[in-house]
Each structure stands twice: as structure tokens, then as C-alpha cells.
């Protein structure tokens, strides 16, 4: 098992490019197809803590469903955002990459180099 994990969406070009950067660094990461396996509250919180951001920083705010669910308003709770991401995994921005050096949201893709 690799010590680098990418939470990956193969349909996303940014996610595919990030995976390519990781592999070009000589690392074969653990690939988690998060849209298939989903998220847990503990997992999202752990990743956010390691990234030094609130869970809501992982919200894919451009996703129409985020607006439909009222998740982009100023007074939405972290709990509400977390529960929405669990119910709708596509609401999590991608790709998230975790290594022993930390967690980054690899947007832009070059950010992944920070933790490789």
C-alpha cells in the first residue's frame, strides 16, 4: 500500500492530471474512487484537519446541487456541509491528495508537489 492516497474522479481532467504528476514522481498512489465508495464524517474531518482548513473548504461550490441545497450561504453550518457531502459525494472538490507530509486540494494540480 502506498503512503500517498488520491481521492480520485477519473472523469475529471484535473484529477487525472494530478494522478499523472504523482506517478511521474515515481509514486504509485492508493486510488480511492470516492464517488463509488463515499465519504464518512470522520474521514472528511481528518482530511480537513490535516489540510488545516474547515471541511466546508472541500465543498465543490460550483456544483449546482450545492446551490440547490443552500450550502453556499454565509450561515451554513459545518455539520450541514459535511452531511451533504456524505449524502452526495460529488459535492467534494477534487482531487484531494494525502501523504505523510499533509493533505492538499490539488487545484491547481501543481499543489500536489507540496506534499510529495
Coordinates of N, CA and C in Angstrom, one line a residue:
X1 N 0.8 -1.2 0.0 CA 0.0 0.0 0.0 C 0.9 1.2 0.0
X2 N 0.5 2.2 -0.8 CA 1.3 3.4 -0.9 C 1.0 4.4 0.3
X3 N 2.0 5.2 0.6 CA 1.8 6.2 1.6 C 1.2 7.5 1.0
X4 N 0.8 7.5 -0.2 CA 0.1 8.6 -0.9 C -1.2 8.1 -1.4
X5 N -2.3 8.9 -1.1 CA -3.6 8.5 -1.5 C -4.2 9.6 -2.2
X6 N -4.8 9.3 -3.4 CA -5.5 10.3 -4.1 C -7.0 9.9 -4.1
X7 N -7.8 10.9 -3.7 CA -9.3 10.7 -3.8 C -9.7 11.2 -5.1
X8 N -10.0 10.3 -6.0 CA -9.9 10.5 -7.5 C -11.3 10.3 -8.1
X9 N -11.5 11.2 -9.2 CA -12.6 11.1 -10.0 C -12.0 10.9 -11.5
X10 N -12.0 9.7 -12.0 CA -11.4 9.5 -13.3 C -12.1 10.4 -14.5
X11 N -13.3 10.9 -14.3 CA -13.9 11.7 -15.3 C -13.4 13.2 -15.2
X12 N -12.6 13.5 -14.2 CA -12.2 14.9 -14.0 C -10.8 15.1 -14.6
X13 N -10.6 16.0 -15.5 CA -9.2 16.2 -16.1 C -8.2 16.6 -15.0
X14 N -8.6 17.5 -14.1 CA -7.7 17.9 -13.1 C -7.3 16.7 -12.2
X15 N -8.2 15.9 -11.9 CA -7.9 14.7 -11.1 C -6.9 13.8 -11.9
X16 N -7.2 13.6 -13.2 CA -6.3 12.7 -14.0 C -4.9 13.3 -14.1
X17 N -4.8 14.6 -14.3 CA -3.5 15.3 -14.3 C -2.7 15.2 -13.0
X18 N -3.5 15.3 -11.9 CA -2.8 15.2 -10.6 C -2.3 13.8 -10.4
X19 N -3.0 12.8 -10.8 CA -2.6 11.4 -10.7 C -1.3 11.2 -11.6
X20 N -1.3 11.8 -12.7 CA -0.1 11.7 -13.6 C 1.1 12.4 -12.9
X21 N 1.0 13.5 -12.3 CA 2.1 14.2 -11.6 C 2.6 13.2 -10.5
X22 N 1.7 12.6 -9.8 CA 2.1 11.7 -8.7 C 3.0 10.5 -9.3
X23 N 2.4 10.0 -10.3 CA 3.1 8.8 -11.0 C 4.5 9.3 -11.6
X24 N 4.5 10.5 -12.1 CA 5.8 11.0 -12.7 C 6.8 11.1 -11.6
X25 N 6.4 11.3 -10.4 CA 7.3 11.5 -9.2 C 7.8 10.1 -8.7
X26 N 7.3 9.0 -9.4 CA 7.8 7.7 -9.1 C 6.9 7.0 -8.0
X27 N 5.8 7.6 -7.8 CA 4.9 7.1 -6.7 C 3.6 6.5 -7.4
X28 N 3.3 5.3 -6.9 CA 2.0 4.7 -7.3 C 1.1 4.8 -6.1
X29 N 0.2 5.8 -6.2 CA -0.7 6.0 -5.0 C -1.8 5.0 -4.9
X30 N -2.3 5.0 -3.7 CA -3.6 4.3 -3.4 C -4.7 5.2 -4.1
X31 N -5.5 4.7 -4.9 CA -6.5 5.5 -5.6 C -7.9 5.1 -4.9
X32 N -8.6 6.1 -4.4 CA -9.9 6.0 -3.8 C -10.9 6.6 -4.8
X33 N -11.7 5.8 -5.3 CA -12.8 6.4 -6.2 C -14.0 6.8 -5.3
X34 N -13.8 8.0 -4.8 CA -14.7 8.5 -3.7 C -16.2 8.5 -4.1
X35 N -16.5 8.7 -5.4 CA -17.9 8.8 -5.9 C -18.5 7.4 -5.8
X36 N -17.7 6.3 -5.8 CA -18.2 5.0 -5.6 C -18.3 4.6 -4.2
X37 N -17.2 4.9 -3.4 CA -17.2 4.4 -2.0 C -17.7 5.4 -1.0
X38 N -17.9 6.6 -1.4 CA -18.5 7.6 -0.5 C -17.5 8.1 0.5
X39 N -18.0 8.9 1.4 CA -17.2 9.6 2.5 C -17.9 9.3 3.8
X40 N -17.1 9.4 4.9 CA -17.6 9.4 6.2 C -17.3 10.8 6.9
X41 N -18.0 11.1 7.9 CA -17.8 12.4 8.6 C -16.4 12.4 9.2
X42 N -16.0 11.3 9.8 CA -14.6 11.2 10.4 C -13.5 11.4 9.3
X43 N -13.7 10.8 8.2 CA -12.7 10.9 7.1 C -12.6 12.3 6.6
X44 N -13.7 12.9 6.3 CA -13.7 14.3 5.9 C -13.0 15.2 6.9
X45 N -13.4 15.0 8.2 CA -12.8 15.9 9.3 C -11.3 15.7 9.4
X46 N -10.9 14.4 9.3 CA -9.5 14.1 9.4 C -8.7 14.8 8.3
X47 N -9.2 14.7 7.1 CA -8.5 15.3 5.9 C -8.5 16.8 6.1
X48 N -9.6 17.4 6.5 CA -9.6 18.8 6.7 C -8.7 19.3 7.8
X49 N -8.6 18.5 8.9 CA -7.7 18.9 9.9 C -6.2 18.8 9.5
X50 N -5.9 17.8 8.7 CA -4.5 17.6 8.2 C -4.2 18.7 7.2
X51 N -5.2 19.2 6.4 CA -5.0 20.3 5.5 C -5.0 21.7 6.1
X52 N -5.5 21.7 7.4 CA -5.6 23.0 8.1 C -6.7 23.9 7.6
X53 N -7.8 23.3 7.2 CA -9.0 24.0 6.7 C -10.2 23.4 7.3
X54 N -11.3 24.2 7.3 CA -12.6 23.6 7.7 C -13.1 22.6 6.6
X55 N -13.9 21.7 7.0 CA -14.5 20.7 6.0 C -15.2 21.5 4.8
X56 N -15.8 22.6 5.1 CA -16.5 23.3 4.1 C -15.6 23.8 3.0
X57 N -14.3 23.9 3.3 CA -13.3 24.3 2.2 C -13.2 23.3 1.1
X58 N -13.7 22.0 1.4 CA -13.7 21.0 0.4 C -15.0 21.0 -0.5
X59 N -15.9 21.9 -0.2 CA -17.2 21.9 -0.9 C -17.0 22.3 -2.3
X60 N -17.5 21.6 -3.3 CA -17.5 22.0 -4.7 C -18.6 22.9 -4.9
X61 N -18.3 24.2 -4.6 CA -19.4 25.2 -4.6 C -20.0 25.5 -5.9
X62 N -19.2 25.2 -7.0 CA -19.8 25.4 -8.4 C -20.8 24.4 -8.8
X63 N -20.8 23.3 -8.0 CA -21.8 22.2 -8.3 C -23.2 22.8 -8.1
X64 N -24.1 22.7 -9.1 CA -25.5 23.2 -8.9 C -26.2 22.7 -7.7
X65 N -25.9 21.4 -7.4 CA -26.5 20.9 -6.2 C -26.2 21.6 -4.9
X66 N -25.0 22.1 -4.8 CA -24.5 22.9 -3.7 C -25.4 24.1 -3.5
X67 N -25.8 24.8 -4.6 CA -26.7 25.9 -4.5 C -28.1 25.5 -4.2
X68 N -28.5 24.4 -4.9 CA -29.9 23.9 -4.6 C -30.1 23.5 -3.2
X69 N -29.1 23.0 -2.5 CA -29.2 22.6 -1.1 C -28.9 23.7 -0.1
X70 N -28.6 24.9 -0.7 CA -28.4 26.1 0.2 C -27.1 26.0 0.9
X71 N -26.1 25.3 0.4 CA -24.8 25.1 1.1 C -23.8 26.3 0.9
X72 N -24.1 27.2 0.0 CA -23.2 28.3 -0.2 C -23.5 29.5 0.5
X73 N -24.5 29.5 1.3 CA -24.9 30.7 2.1 C -23.9 30.9 3.3
X74 N -23.9 32.2 3.8 CA -22.9 32.5 4.8 C -23.1 31.9 6.2
X75 N -24.4 31.4 6.4 CA -24.7 30.9 7.8 C -24.9 29.4 7.8
X76 N -24.4 28.7 6.8 CA -24.5 27.2 6.8 C -23.5 26.6 7.7
X77 N -23.9 25.6 8.5 CA -23.0 25.0 9.5 C -22.1 24.0 8.8
X78 N -21.0 23.8 9.5 CA -20.0 22.8 9.0 C -20.7 21.4 9.0
X79 N -21.5 21.1 10.0 CA -22.2 19.9 10.1 C -23.1 19.7 8.9
X80 N -23.9 20.7 8.5 CA -24.7 20.6 7.3 C -24.0 20.3 6.0
X81 N -22.8 21.0 5.9 CA -22.0 20.8 4.7 C -21.4 19.4 4.7
X82 N -21.0 18.9 5.9 CA -20.4 17.6 6.0 C -21.5 16.5 5.6
X83 N -22.6 16.7 6.2 CA -23.7 15.7 5.9 C -24.1 15.7 4.5
X84 N -24.1 16.8 3.8 CA -24.4 16.9 2.4 C -23.4 16.2 1.6
X85 N -22.1 16.4 2.0 CA -21.0 15.7 1.2 C -21.1 14.2 1.4
X86 N -21.5 13.7 2.5 CA -21.7 12.3 2.8 C -22.8 11.8 1.9
X87 N -23.9 12.5 1.9 CA -25.1 12.1 1.1 C -24.8 12.2 -0.4
X88 N -24.0 13.2 -0.8 CA -23.7 13.5 -2.2 C -22.2 13.6 -2.4
X89 N -21.5 12.5 -2.6 CA -20.0 12.6 -2.7 C -19.5 13.5 -3.8
X90 N -20.3 13.7 -4.8 CA -19.8 14.6 -5.9 C -19.7 16.1 -5.4
X91 N -20.2 16.4 -4.2 CA -20.1 17.8 -3.7 C -18.7 18.1 -3.1
X92 N -17.9 17.0 -3.0 CA -16.5 17.2 -2.6 C -15.6 17.6 -3.8
X93 N -14.9 18.7 -3.6 CA -14.0 19.2 -4.7 C -12.9 18.1 -4.8
X94 N -12.4 18.0 -6.0 CA -11.4 17.0 -6.3 C -10.2 17.7 -7.1
X95 N -9.1 17.0 -7.0 CA -8.8 15.8 -6.2 C -8.2 16.2 -4.8
X96 N -8.5 15.4 -3.8 CA -7.8 15.6 -2.6 C -6.7 14.5 -2.6
X97 N -5.5 14.9 -2.1 CA -4.3 14.0 -2.0 C -3.8 14.1 -0.6
X98 N -3.5 12.9 -0.1 CA -2.9 12.8 1.2 C -1.6 12.1 1.2
X99 N -0.6 12.6 1.9 CA 0.7 11.9 2.1 C 1.1 12.1 3.5
X100 N 2.2 11.5 3.9 CA 2.7 11.8 5.2 C 3.0 13.2 5.5
X101 N 3.2 14.0 4.4 CA 3.5 15.5 4.6 C 2.3 16.3 4.7
X102 N 1.1 15.7 4.5 CA -0.2 16.5 4.7 C -1.2 16.2 3.7
X103 N -2.2 17.1 3.5 CA -3.3 16.9 2.6 C -3.4 18.2 1.8
X104 N -3.6 18.1 0.5 CA -3.9 19.3 -0.3 C -5.1 19.0 -1.2
X105 N -5.8 20.1 -1.5 CA -6.7 20.1 -2.6 C -5.9 20.5 -3.8
X106 N -5.7 19.6 -4.7 CA -4.8 19.8 -5.8 C -5.4 20.6 -7.0
X107 N -5.7 21.8 -6.6 CA -6.2 22.8 -7.6 C -5.5 24.1 -7.3
X108 N -4.6 24.5 -8.1 CA -4.1 23.8 -9.4 C -3.4 22.5 -9.1
X109 N -3.2 21.7 -10.1 CA -2.6 20.4 -10.0 C -1.2 20.4 -9.4
X110 N -0.5 21.5 -9.6 CA 0.9 21.6 -9.1 C 1.0 21.6 -7.6
X111 N -0.1 21.9 -6.9 CA -0.1 21.9 -5.5 C 0.2 20.6 -4.9
X112 N 0.0 19.5 -5.7 CA 0.3 18.2 -5.2 C 1.8 18.0 -4.8
X113 N 2.6 18.7 -5.6 CA 4.0 18.6 -5.3 C 4.4 19.1 -3.9
X114 N 3.6 19.9 -3.3 CA 3.9 20.3 -1.9 C 4.0 19.2 -0.9
X115 N 3.3 18.1 -1.2 CA 3.2 17.0 -0.2 C 3.9 15.7 -0.7
X116 N 4.5 15.8 -1.9 CA 5.2 14.6 -2.4 C 6.6 14.5 -1.9

